[in-house]
Amino acid sequence: MFRNVLGRLVTETGCVRRYVVKALVTRKVSAASVSVRSFSDVKDEVGQPFDVSLLEFLVCPLSKKPLRYEAKTNELINKELGIAYPIVDGIPNMIPQEARLIQKDIDTSTTPMQD
Amino acid sequence: MAASVRLLVRPALRLSDRNINPVASGASGFSGCCCGWPSARCFSDAVGDRSTHFGFETVPETEKSKRVYKVFENVAQKYDLMNDAMSLGIHRLWKDTLLHVMHPQPGVRLLDVAGGTGDIAFRFLEYIRFQQEWQKRGGARSMQTPSWQDISSNYSRENEDRLQESKAVVCDINKEMLKVGKQKADSMGISAGLSWVVGDAEELPFDDDQFDIYTIAFGIRNVTHIDQALQEALRVLKPGGRFMCLEFSKVTNPVLARLYDAYSFQMIPVLGEVIAGDWKSYQYLVESIRKFPDQEEFKQMIDDAGFYCVQYYNLTGGVVALHSGFKL
């Protein structure tokens, strides 16, 4: 379909050709990149923007205290217990075992799990 | 073939299980959840580190959640397709029934636990949007000759956009299921008022008295400590909030029960293998349905957790039961 339009425009105006080719190329590229971008968007950006309105009722599952959103590391911090919950693809991961301890003596991801 | 042999072997295994447990009784110094819980599970819990059922197997409690996680991680991509195939599409009717019984009004907040691919949340938002349009249409019909004041107030009311007030939060312990759900939402173009959180039903990351409606559809049988999940449900619900649970249950009609059993044990794992390439996960699924308490027992559990006006509706002859309770 684009080729017909292109052909007609080229025969009609010569100087437009340059712009049309560019437009066609960009259109083709953008068409391809849009479909690609929708996947890479999800992967490349550090998750989609986290919905801060969630913080109204989101709390730490262990202490039930409110959390602080740290945009730099994209985590939710519980200062009291010193743990940070990661946010992946805009979805906060509130499983205690997945939280990270933010202390000098890092004990990887073994936060105290209540029985 | 193999399935029918398994069908014969299962009851034998189950009997042997029950014989072992009372024999191995131990000093019970366990605290917390199981104290005074009048169910058969107490016998097995008294054996050293507590064990529970994973389908027809008995596994330590710590292992159950890991294995359940693996099951759903494996089936996540084909989950919706499998649901349609296994229930012949009837699961859609069950979920629609849940929404009709729920009858949510614009402005309420829903928490869908074990919501995975988001079926309930999507239906919820759809229902509310439909209701709002209906109201608007009703409003428009009554205003045949509006004055300029009426027109301007109508415009300002539209800008309020009450759909934003209705919020649906989907919580699931499994990231893969939520990812599939999020992709579905993006492809359907639903994003307003929908949130996704990875969380444990036994330890919800939500504050007290936050939600109007708590739903858990076909998820509660996978929870290791159902009573803890019920306690958490009670905690996060607002006073006056409603707890609703869709779950597979005991079929009341004996003829239908035989057919259902045959279908479950012989067709479903086969479908699982053919469509999702995973026999064992679907074997677990049908076994876990058998291990789940029946309608009355589950109603009792919900009542014990502190809910009021607990009732259940049998759907499809008892294949699925919809339990409902209020926090008052």
Short mmCIF file of C-alpha atoms in Angstrom, two decimals:
data_model
loop_
_atom_site.label_atom_id
_atom_site.label_comp_id
_atom_site.label_asym_id
_atom_site.label_seq_id
_atom_site.Cartn_x
_atom_site.Cartn_y
_atom_site.Cartn_z
CA MET A 1 0.00 0.00 0.00
CA PHE A 2 2.76 2.40 0.87
CA ARG A 3 4.61 1.56 -2.29
CA ASN A 4 1.68 2.72 -4.47
CA VAL A 5 1.47 6.01 -2.64
CA LEU A 6 5.21 6.41 -2.84
CA GLY A 7 5.19 5.69 -6.56
CA ARG A 8 2.49 8.24 -7.27
CA LEU A 9 4.13 10.91 -5.18
CA VAL A 10 7.51 10.32 -6.77
CA THR A 11 6.12 10.69 -10.27
CA GLU A 12 4.22 13.81 -9.30
CA THR A 13 6.80 15.81 -7.44
CA GLY A 14 10.53 15.31 -7.62
CA CYS A 15 11.65 17.25 -4.58
CA VAL A 16 9.10 15.57 -2.42
CA ARG A 17 10.81 12.27 -3.13
CA ARG A 18 13.49 12.80 -0.56
CA TYR A 19 10.97 13.57 2.16
CA VAL A 20 8.68 10.75 1.15
CA VAL A 21 11.48 8.20 1.21
CA LYS A 22 12.53 9.47 4.59
CA ALA A 23 8.94 9.34 5.82
CA LEU A 24 8.51 5.84 4.44
CA VAL A 25 11.71 4.67 6.04
CA THR A 26 10.86 6.29 9.34
CA ARG A 27 7.34 4.96 9.12
CA LYS A 28 8.62 1.46 8.44
CA VAL A 29 11.20 1.78 11.15
CA SER A 30 8.74 3.21 13.60
CA ALA A 31 6.21 0.49 12.78
CA ALA A 32 8.82 -2.14 13.49
CA SER A 33 10.22 -0.38 16.52
CA VAL A 34 6.80 0.19 18.02
CA SER A 35 6.19 -3.51 18.18
CA VAL A 36 9.71 -4.08 19.41
CA ARG A 37 9.60 -1.15 21.74
CA SER A 38 6.57 -2.41 23.57
CA PHE A 39 8.59 -5.44 24.64
CA SER A 40 11.86 -3.64 25.19
CA ASP A 41 10.02 -0.96 27.13
CA VAL A 42 9.06 -3.54 29.63
CA LYS A 43 12.60 -4.84 29.82
CA ASP A 44 14.78 -1.78 29.31
CA GLU A 45 13.18 0.77 31.58
CA VAL A 46 13.75 -0.14 35.18
CA GLY A 47 10.28 -1.59 35.26
CA GLN A 48 7.40 0.57 34.24
CA PRO A 49 6.92 3.50 36.59
CA PHE A 50 5.85 2.23 39.96
CA ASP A 51 2.41 3.39 40.95
CA VAL A 52 3.04 5.45 44.06
CA SER A 53 -0.63 5.46 44.96
CA LEU A 54 -0.09 1.85 46.03
CA LEU A 55 1.93 3.15 48.97
CA GLU A 56 -1.32 4.29 50.54
CA PHE A 57 -2.03 0.81 51.75
CA LEU A 58 1.10 -1.18 50.94
CA VAL A 59 3.08 -2.06 54.05
CA CYS A 60 5.87 -4.40 55.04
CA PRO A 61 4.37 -7.88 55.43
CA LEU A 62 6.51 -8.55 58.48
CA SER A 63 6.09 -5.44 60.58
CA LYS A 64 2.97 -3.98 58.90
CA LYS A 65 4.64 -0.58 58.92
CA PRO A 66 4.58 1.82 55.96
CA LEU A 67 7.36 1.76 53.40
CA ARG A 68 9.41 4.38 51.63
CA TYR A 69 9.82 4.32 47.89
CA GLU A 70 13.42 4.68 46.80
CA ALA A 71 13.41 5.72 43.13
CA LYS A 72 17.14 5.31 42.61
CA THR A 73 17.35 1.63 43.41
CA ASN A 74 13.66 1.10 42.61
CA GLU A 75 12.95 -0.52 45.94
CA LEU A 76 10.60 -0.17 48.85
CA ILE A 77 12.50 0.40 52.06
CA ASN A 78 11.49 -0.52 55.56
CA LYS A 79 13.89 1.51 57.65
CA GLU A 80 13.07 -0.16 60.97
CA LEU A 81 13.90 -3.69 59.91
CA GLY A 82 16.48 -2.49 57.44
CA ILE A 83 15.12 -4.38 54.47
CA ALA A 84 14.35 -3.41 50.91
CA TYR A 85 11.76 -5.01 48.67
CA PRO A 86 12.60 -4.97 44.97
CA ILE A 87 10.26 -3.73 42.28
CA VAL A 88 10.39 -5.68 39.04
CA ASP A 89 8.54 -4.42 35.97
CA GLY A 90 6.56 -2.05 38.13
CA ILE A 91 5.36 -4.92 40.31
CA PRO A 92 6.59 -4.75 43.91
CA ASN A 93 7.80 -8.06 45.28
CA MET A 94 6.63 -8.23 48.87
CA ILE A 95 7.82 -11.70 49.74
CA PRO A 96 10.05 -11.46 52.83
CA GLN A 97 12.53 -14.00 51.47
CA GLU A 98 13.08 -11.87 48.37
CA ALA A 99 13.86 -8.75 50.36
CA ARG A 100 17.37 -7.49 50.67
CA LEU A 101 19.02 -6.54 53.92
CA ILE A 102 20.44 -3.04 53.81
CA GLN A 103 23.10 -3.28 56.45
CA LYS A 104 26.87 -3.41 56.50
CA ASP A 105 26.92 -7.11 57.39
CA ILE A 106 25.05 -8.35 54.33
CA ASP A 107 23.52 -11.78 54.90
CA THR A 108 22.11 -12.01 51.32
CA SER A 109 18.40 -12.73 51.29
CA THR A 110 17.74 -14.52 54.54
CA THR A 111 15.50 -12.14 56.37
CA PRO A 112 13.94 -13.39 59.61
CA MET A 113 10.91 -15.38 58.59
CA GLN A 114 8.24 -15.76 61.17
CA ASP A 115 6.79 -19.24 61.58
CA MET B 1 -4.22 -46.36 31.44
CA ALA B 2 -1.71 -45.12 33.91
CA ALA B 3 -4.23 -42.74 35.31
CA SER B 4 -6.76 -45.46 36.07
CA VAL B 5 -4.11 -47.56 37.76
CA ARG B 6 -3.22 -44.50 39.79
CA LEU B 7 -6.87 -44.08 40.61
CA LEU B 8 -6.87 -47.52 42.21
CA VAL B 9 -3.59 -47.01 44.00
CA ARG B 10 -4.54 -43.63 45.48
CA PRO B 11 -7.19 -44.83 47.95
CA ALA B 12 -4.77 -47.51 49.16
CA LEU B 13 -2.07 -44.92 49.76
CA ARG B 14 -4.50 -42.62 51.49
CA LEU B 15 -5.56 -45.37 53.91
CA SER B 16 -1.97 -46.21 54.74
CA ASP B 17 -1.27 -42.51 55.36
CA ARG B 18 -4.07 -42.25 57.87
CA ASN B 19 -2.86 -45.32 59.72
CA ILE B 20 0.64 -43.97 60.11
CA ASN B 21 -0.24 -40.55 61.47
CA PRO B 22 -1.98 -41.35 64.78
CA VAL B 23 0.79 -43.85 65.62
CA ALA B 24 3.53 -41.27 65.28
CA SER B 25 2.19 -38.86 67.86
CA GLY B 26 4.68 -36.63 69.55
CA ALA B 27 4.89 -34.09 72.29
CA SER B 28 3.09 -31.13 70.94
CA GLY B 29 4.74 -27.91 71.93
CA PHE B 30 3.57 -26.11 68.87
CA SER B 31 2.45 -22.56 69.27
CA GLY B 32 0.37 -20.24 67.21
CA CYS B 33 -1.87 -21.29 64.44
CA CYS B 34 -2.68 -24.92 65.22
CA CYS B 35 -3.54 -24.56 68.87
CA GLY B 36 -6.85 -26.21 69.58
CA TRP B 37 -7.63 -26.58 65.90
CA PRO B 38 -10.11 -29.44 65.78
CA SER B 39 -9.12 -31.02 62.50
CA ALA B 40 -7.37 -34.21 61.49
CA ARG B 41 -4.38 -32.17 60.43
CA CYS B 42 -3.32 -31.89 64.06
CA PHE B 43 -2.20 -35.50 64.16
CA SER B 44 0.24 -35.06 61.33
CA ASP B 45 1.38 -31.70 62.69
CA ALA B 46 2.43 -33.33 65.93
CA VAL B 47 5.04 -35.32 64.03
CA GLY B 48 8.25 -33.33 64.53
CA ASP B 49 8.34 -30.68 61.80
CA ARG B 50 4.79 -30.20 60.60
CA SER B 51 3.70 -31.87 57.42
CA THR B 52 0.77 -31.23 55.17
CA HIS B 53 -0.73 -32.56 51.98
CA PHE B 54 0.49 -31.78 48.50
CA GLY B 55 -2.18 -33.46 46.43
CA PHE B 56 -2.22 -36.99 47.79
CA GLU B 57 1.39 -36.79 48.93
CA THR B 58 2.39 -35.77 52.41
CA VAL B 59 5.13 -33.21 52.44
CA PRO B 60 6.70 -30.97 55.07
CA GLU B 61 4.93 -27.64 55.21
CA THR B 62 7.98 -25.70 54.16
CA GLU B 63 8.17 -27.73 51.01
CA LYS B 64 4.53 -27.34 50.03
CA SER B 65 4.74 -23.68 49.16
CA LYS B 66 7.88 -24.25 47.13
CA ARG B 67 6.27 -27.04 45.16
CA VAL B 68 3.09 -25.05 44.61
CA TYR B 69 5.23 -22.18 43.35
CA LYS B 70 6.92 -24.51 40.88
CA VAL B 71 3.59 -25.87 39.67
CA PHE B 72 2.28 -22.43 38.82
CA GLU B 73 5.56 -21.25 37.41
CA ASN B 74 5.38 -24.12 34.96
CA VAL B 75 1.78 -23.61 33.94
CA ALA B 76 1.66 -19.79 33.93
CA GLN B 77 1.92 -19.27 30.18
CA LYS B 78 -0.77 -21.75 29.30
CA TYR B 79 -2.90 -21.18 32.40
CA ASP B 80 -5.87 -19.49 30.78
CA LEU B 81 -5.90 -21.86 27.86
CA MET B 82 -5.83 -24.83 30.19
CA ASN B 83 -8.65 -23.39 32.28
CA ASP B 84 -10.82 -23.15 29.21
CA ALA B 85 -9.93 -26.65 28.09
CA MET B 86 -10.37 -28.34 31.44
CA SER B 87 -13.60 -26.69 32.47
CA LEU B 88 -14.95 -26.48 28.92
CA GLY B 89 -15.19 -22.76 29.35
CA ILE B 90 -17.44 -23.04 32.41
CA HIS B 91 -14.88 -21.32 34.62
CA ARG B 92 -15.93 -18.08 32.94
CA LEU B 93 -19.48 -18.61 34.14
CA TRP B 94 -18.26 -19.33 37.65
CA LYS B 95 -16.28 -16.13 37.72
CA ASP B 96 -19.17 -14.15 36.25
CA THR B 97 -21.39 -15.56 38.99
CA LEU B 98 -18.88 -14.40 41.57
CA LEU B 99 -19.11 -10.89 40.18
CA HIS B 100 -22.90 -10.92 40.08
CA VAL B 101 -23.13 -12.08 43.68
CA MET B 102 -20.53 -9.48 44.61
CA HIS B 103 -22.44 -6.72 42.78
CA PRO B 104 -19.73 -4.09 43.32
CA GLN B 105 -20.66 -0.43 43.30
CA PRO B 106 -18.45 2.26 41.76
CA GLY B 107 -15.90 3.45 44.28
CA VAL B 108 -15.11 0.19 46.07
CA ARG B 109 -11.68 -1.32 46.47
CA LEU B 110 -11.04 -4.92 45.60
CA LEU B 111 -8.22 -7.16 46.69
CA ASP B 112 -7.89 -10.24 44.55
CA VAL B 113 -5.56 -12.69 46.25
CA ALA B 114 -4.02 -15.53 44.28
CA GLY B 115 -5.36 -13.48 41.42
CA GLY B 116 -2.61 -14.57 39.09
CA THR B 117 -3.72 -13.80 35.58
CA GLY B 118 -6.23 -11.24 36.79
CA ASP B 119 -9.52 -12.72 35.62
CA ILE B 120 -11.51 -11.48 38.60
CA ALA B 121 -9.94 -8.03 38.59
CA PHE B 122 -10.71 -7.51 34.91
CA ARG B 123 -14.30 -8.59 35.38
CA PHE B 124 -14.59 -6.31 38.40
CA LEU B 125 -13.44 -3.24 36.50
CA GLU B 126 -15.63 -4.19 33.54
CA TYR B 127 -18.68 -4.58 35.79
CA ILE B 128 -18.17 -1.21 37.43
CA ARG B 129 -17.58 0.53 34.11
CA PHE B 130 -20.78 -1.03 32.77
CA GLN B 131 -22.69 0.13 35.83
CA GLN B 132 -21.41 3.66 35.49
CA GLU B 133 -22.36 3.81 31.82
CA TRP B 134 -25.78 2.45 32.68
CA GLN B 135 -26.20 5.14 35.32
CA LYS B 136 -25.07 7.81 32.90
CA ARG B 137 -27.43 6.58 30.26
CA GLY B 138 -30.26 6.53 32.77
CA GLY B 139 -29.30 10.03 33.81
CA ALA B 140 -29.16 11.23 30.22
CA ARG B 141 -32.55 9.79 29.41
CA SER B 142 -34.17 11.63 32.27
CA MET B 143 -32.66 14.90 31.15
CA GLN B 144 -34.46 15.49 27.88
CA THR B 145 -34.31 19.28 27.95
CA PRO B 146 -31.43 20.24 30.20
CA SER B 147 -30.78 23.78 31.21
CA TRP B 148 -27.32 25.32 30.76
CA GLN B 149 -26.67 24.81 34.43
CA ASP B 150 -27.47 21.13 34.16
CA ILE B 151 -25.17 20.73 31.19
CA SER B 152 -22.24 22.39 32.95
CA SER B 153 -22.74 20.33 36.11
CA ASN B 154 -22.83 17.20 33.95
CA TYR B 155 -19.47 18.09 32.46
CA SER B 156 -17.92 18.64 35.85
CA ARG B 157 -19.29 15.33 37.06
CA GLU B 158 -17.72 13.53 34.13
CA ASN B 159 -14.36 15.01 35.03
CA GLU B 160 -14.57 13.42 38.45
CA ASP B 161 -14.14 10.10 36.73
CA ARG B 162 -15.29 7.84 39.49
CA LEU B 163 -13.75 4.82 37.86
CA GLN B 164 -10.45 6.04 39.27
CA GLU B 165 -11.84 5.62 42.75
CA SER B 166 -12.56 1.94 42.19
CA LYS B 167 -9.30 0.15 42.61
CA ALA B 168 -8.45 -3.46 42.00
CA VAL B 169 -5.27 -4.89 43.46
CA VAL B 170 -4.13 -8.28 42.26
CA CYS B 171 -1.89 -10.09 44.69
CA ASP B 172 -0.18 -13.39 43.94
CA ILE B 173 2.80 -15.21 45.34
CA ASN B 174 3.97 -16.14 41.86
CA LYS B 175 5.71 -13.54 39.69
CA GLU B 176 5.16 -15.48 36.49
CA MET B 177 1.41 -15.54 36.87
CA LEU B 178 1.34 -11.80 37.53
CA LYS B 179 3.52 -11.18 34.50
CA VAL B 180 1.06 -13.04 32.31
CA GLY B 181 -1.77 -11.10 33.90
CA LYS B 182 -0.04 -7.78 33.34
CA GLN B 183 0.55 -8.60 29.69
CA LYS B 184 -3.11 -9.45 29.33
CA ALA B 185 -4.06 -6.14 30.90
CA ASP B 186 -1.75 -4.22 28.61
CA SER B 187 -3.08 -5.95 25.53
CA MET B 188 -6.67 -5.33 26.63
CA GLY B 189 -5.81 -1.72 27.36
CA ILE B 190 -6.95 -1.83 30.98
CA SER B 191 -4.64 0.04 33.27
CA ALA B 192 -6.67 2.56 35.22
CA GLY B 193 -7.35 1.41 38.75
CA LEU B 194 -5.44 -1.85 38.43
CA SER B 195 -2.37 -2.72 40.49
CA TRP B 196 -0.19 -5.79 40.76
CA VAL B 197 1.67 -6.92 43.87
CA VAL B 198 3.71 -10.01 44.61
CA GLY B 199 2.69 -11.14 48.06
CA ASP B 200 1.95 -14.11 50.30
CA ALA B 201 -1.68 -14.75 51.20
CA GLU B 202 -0.57 -15.79 54.69
CA GLU B 203 1.32 -12.52 55.18
CA LEU B 204 -0.38 -9.83 53.15
CA PRO B 205 1.63 -6.64 52.60
CA PHE B 206 -1.38 -4.45 53.18
CA ASP B 207 -2.47 -2.29 56.05
CA ASP B 208 -5.49 -3.08 58.25
CA ASP B 209 -9.00 -2.11 57.21
CA GLN B 210 -8.15 -1.23 53.65
CA PHE B 211 -10.36 -3.18 51.28
CA ASP B 212 -14.06 -3.43 50.69
CA ILE B 213 -13.94 -6.79 49.00
CA TYR B 214 -11.46 -9.62 49.29
CA THR B 215 -11.67 -12.38 46.74
CA ILE B 216 -9.70 -15.54 46.27
CA ALA B 217 -10.71 -17.61 43.30
CA PHE B 218 -9.39 -21.16 43.03
CA GLY B 219 -6.35 -20.25 45.08
CA ILE B 220 -7.05 -21.00 48.69
CA ARG B 221 -6.49 -24.73 48.38
CA ASN B 222 -2.88 -24.02 47.43
CA VAL B 223 -2.23 -22.06 50.60
CA THR B 224 -0.30 -24.00 53.21
CA HIS B 225 -2.08 -22.49 56.22
CA ILE B 226 -5.62 -21.72 55.23
CA ASP B 227 -6.53 -20.39 58.65
CA GLN B 228 -3.71 -17.85 58.48
CA ALA B 229 -4.91 -16.72 55.08
CA LEU B 230 -8.41 -16.29 56.51
CA GLN B 231 -7.01 -14.28 59.42
CA GLU B 232 -5.17 -12.02 57.04
CA ALA B 233 -8.32 -11.61 54.97
CA LEU B 234 -10.16 -10.51 58.08
CA ARG B 235 -7.39 -8.07 58.92
CA VAL B 236 -7.20 -6.23 55.60
CA LEU B 237 -10.95 -5.96 55.12
CA LYS B 238 -12.77 -2.83 56.22
CA PRO B 239 -15.57 -3.32 58.74
CA GLY B 240 -18.51 -4.24 56.56
CA GLY B 241 -16.17 -5.72 54.00
CA ARG B 242 -16.93 -8.94 52.22
CA PHE B 243 -14.83 -12.05 51.89
CA MET B 244 -15.59 -14.15 48.84
CA CYS B 245 -14.01 -17.41 47.89
CA LEU B 246 -14.50 -19.53 44.81
CA GLU B 247 -13.15 -23.02 45.19
CA PHE B 248 -13.65 -26.52 43.97
CA SER B 249 -15.70 -28.52 46.41
CA LYS B 250 -17.60 -31.77 46.98
CA VAL B 251 -20.13 -32.71 44.39
CA THR B 252 -23.47 -33.43 46.01
CA ASN B 253 -25.03 -35.70 43.38
CA PRO B 254 -23.44 -39.20 43.52
CA VAL B 255 -23.85 -39.89 39.81
CA LEU B 256 -22.30 -36.60 38.87
CA ALA B 257 -19.57 -37.30 41.43
CA ARG B 258 -18.56 -40.50 39.67
CA LEU B 259 -18.47 -38.77 36.30
CA TYR B 260 -16.55 -35.85 37.76
CA ASP B 261 -13.97 -38.16 39.35
CA ALA B 262 -13.47 -40.07 36.15
CA TYR B 263 -13.11 -36.85 34.21
CA SER B 264 -10.71 -35.35 36.75
CA PHE B 265 -8.32 -38.21 37.05
CA GLN B 266 -8.38 -39.45 33.51
CA MET B 267 -8.92 -36.43 31.28
CA ILE B 268 -7.33 -33.53 33.07
CA PRO B 269 -3.75 -34.74 33.48
CA VAL B 270 -3.86 -35.91 29.87
CA LEU B 271 -5.02 -32.47 28.75
CA GLY B 272 -2.27 -31.02 30.90
CA GLU B 273 0.31 -33.12 29.12
CA VAL B 274 -1.04 -32.41 25.65
CA ILE B 275 -1.62 -28.68 26.00
CA ALA B 276 0.84 -27.52 28.63
CA GLY B 277 3.30 -30.37 28.50
CA ASP B 278 2.99 -30.95 32.21
CA TRP B 279 1.24 -34.02 33.55
CA LYS B 280 2.36 -33.73 37.15
CA SER B 281 1.12 -30.21 37.75
CA TYR B 282 -2.36 -31.11 36.69
CA GLN B 283 -2.24 -34.32 38.65
CA TYR B 284 -1.47 -32.14 41.66
CA LEU B 285 -4.38 -29.93 40.76
CA VAL B 286 -7.01 -32.65 40.78
CA GLU B 287 -5.55 -34.23 43.90
CA SER B 288 -5.52 -30.93 45.76
CA ILE B 289 -9.19 -30.52 44.96
CA ARG B 290 -9.89 -33.84 46.68
CA LYS B 291 -7.91 -32.85 49.76
CA PHE B 292 -9.67 -29.55 50.25
CA PRO B 293 -12.42 -29.54 52.94
CA ASP B 294 -16.01 -29.71 51.79
CA GLN B 295 -18.55 -26.90 51.78
CA GLU B 296 -19.69 -27.22 55.39
CA GLU B 297 -16.22 -27.68 56.81
CA PHE B 298 -14.85 -24.70 54.94
CA LYS B 299 -17.84 -22.64 56.04
CA GLN B 300 -16.93 -23.59 59.60
CA MET B 301 -13.33 -22.51 59.05
CA ILE B 302 -14.44 -19.13 57.75
CA ASP B 303 -16.77 -18.75 60.70
CA ASP B 304 -13.99 -19.63 63.13
CA ALA B 305 -11.76 -17.01 61.58
CA GLY B 306 -14.25 -14.39 62.67
CA PHE B 307 -16.48 -13.74 59.71
CA TYR B 308 -20.22 -13.28 60.07
CA CYS B 309 -23.17 -14.33 57.92
CA VAL B 310 -21.11 -17.02 56.27
CA GLN B 311 -22.94 -18.77 53.49
CA TYR B 312 -22.10 -20.74 50.40
CA TYR B 313 -23.63 -21.26 47.00
CA ASN B 314 -23.09 -24.46 45.07
CA LEU B 315 -22.32 -23.98 41.43
CA THR B 316 -22.54 -26.68 38.79
CA GLY B 317 -23.92 -29.20 41.25
CA GLY B 318 -21.22 -28.64 43.85
CA VAL B 319 -18.21 -28.82 41.56
CA VAL B 320 -17.51 -25.26 42.66
CA ALA B 321 -18.66 -23.55 45.83
CA LEU B 322 -18.81 -19.80 46.36
CA HIS B 323 -18.31 -18.97 50.04
CA SER B 324 -19.05 -15.53 51.35
CA GLY B 325 -18.60 -13.90 54.75
CA PHE B 326 -18.67 -10.41 56.17
CA LYS B 327 -16.39 -8.62 58.58
CA LEU B 328 -18.65 -6.79 60.99
#
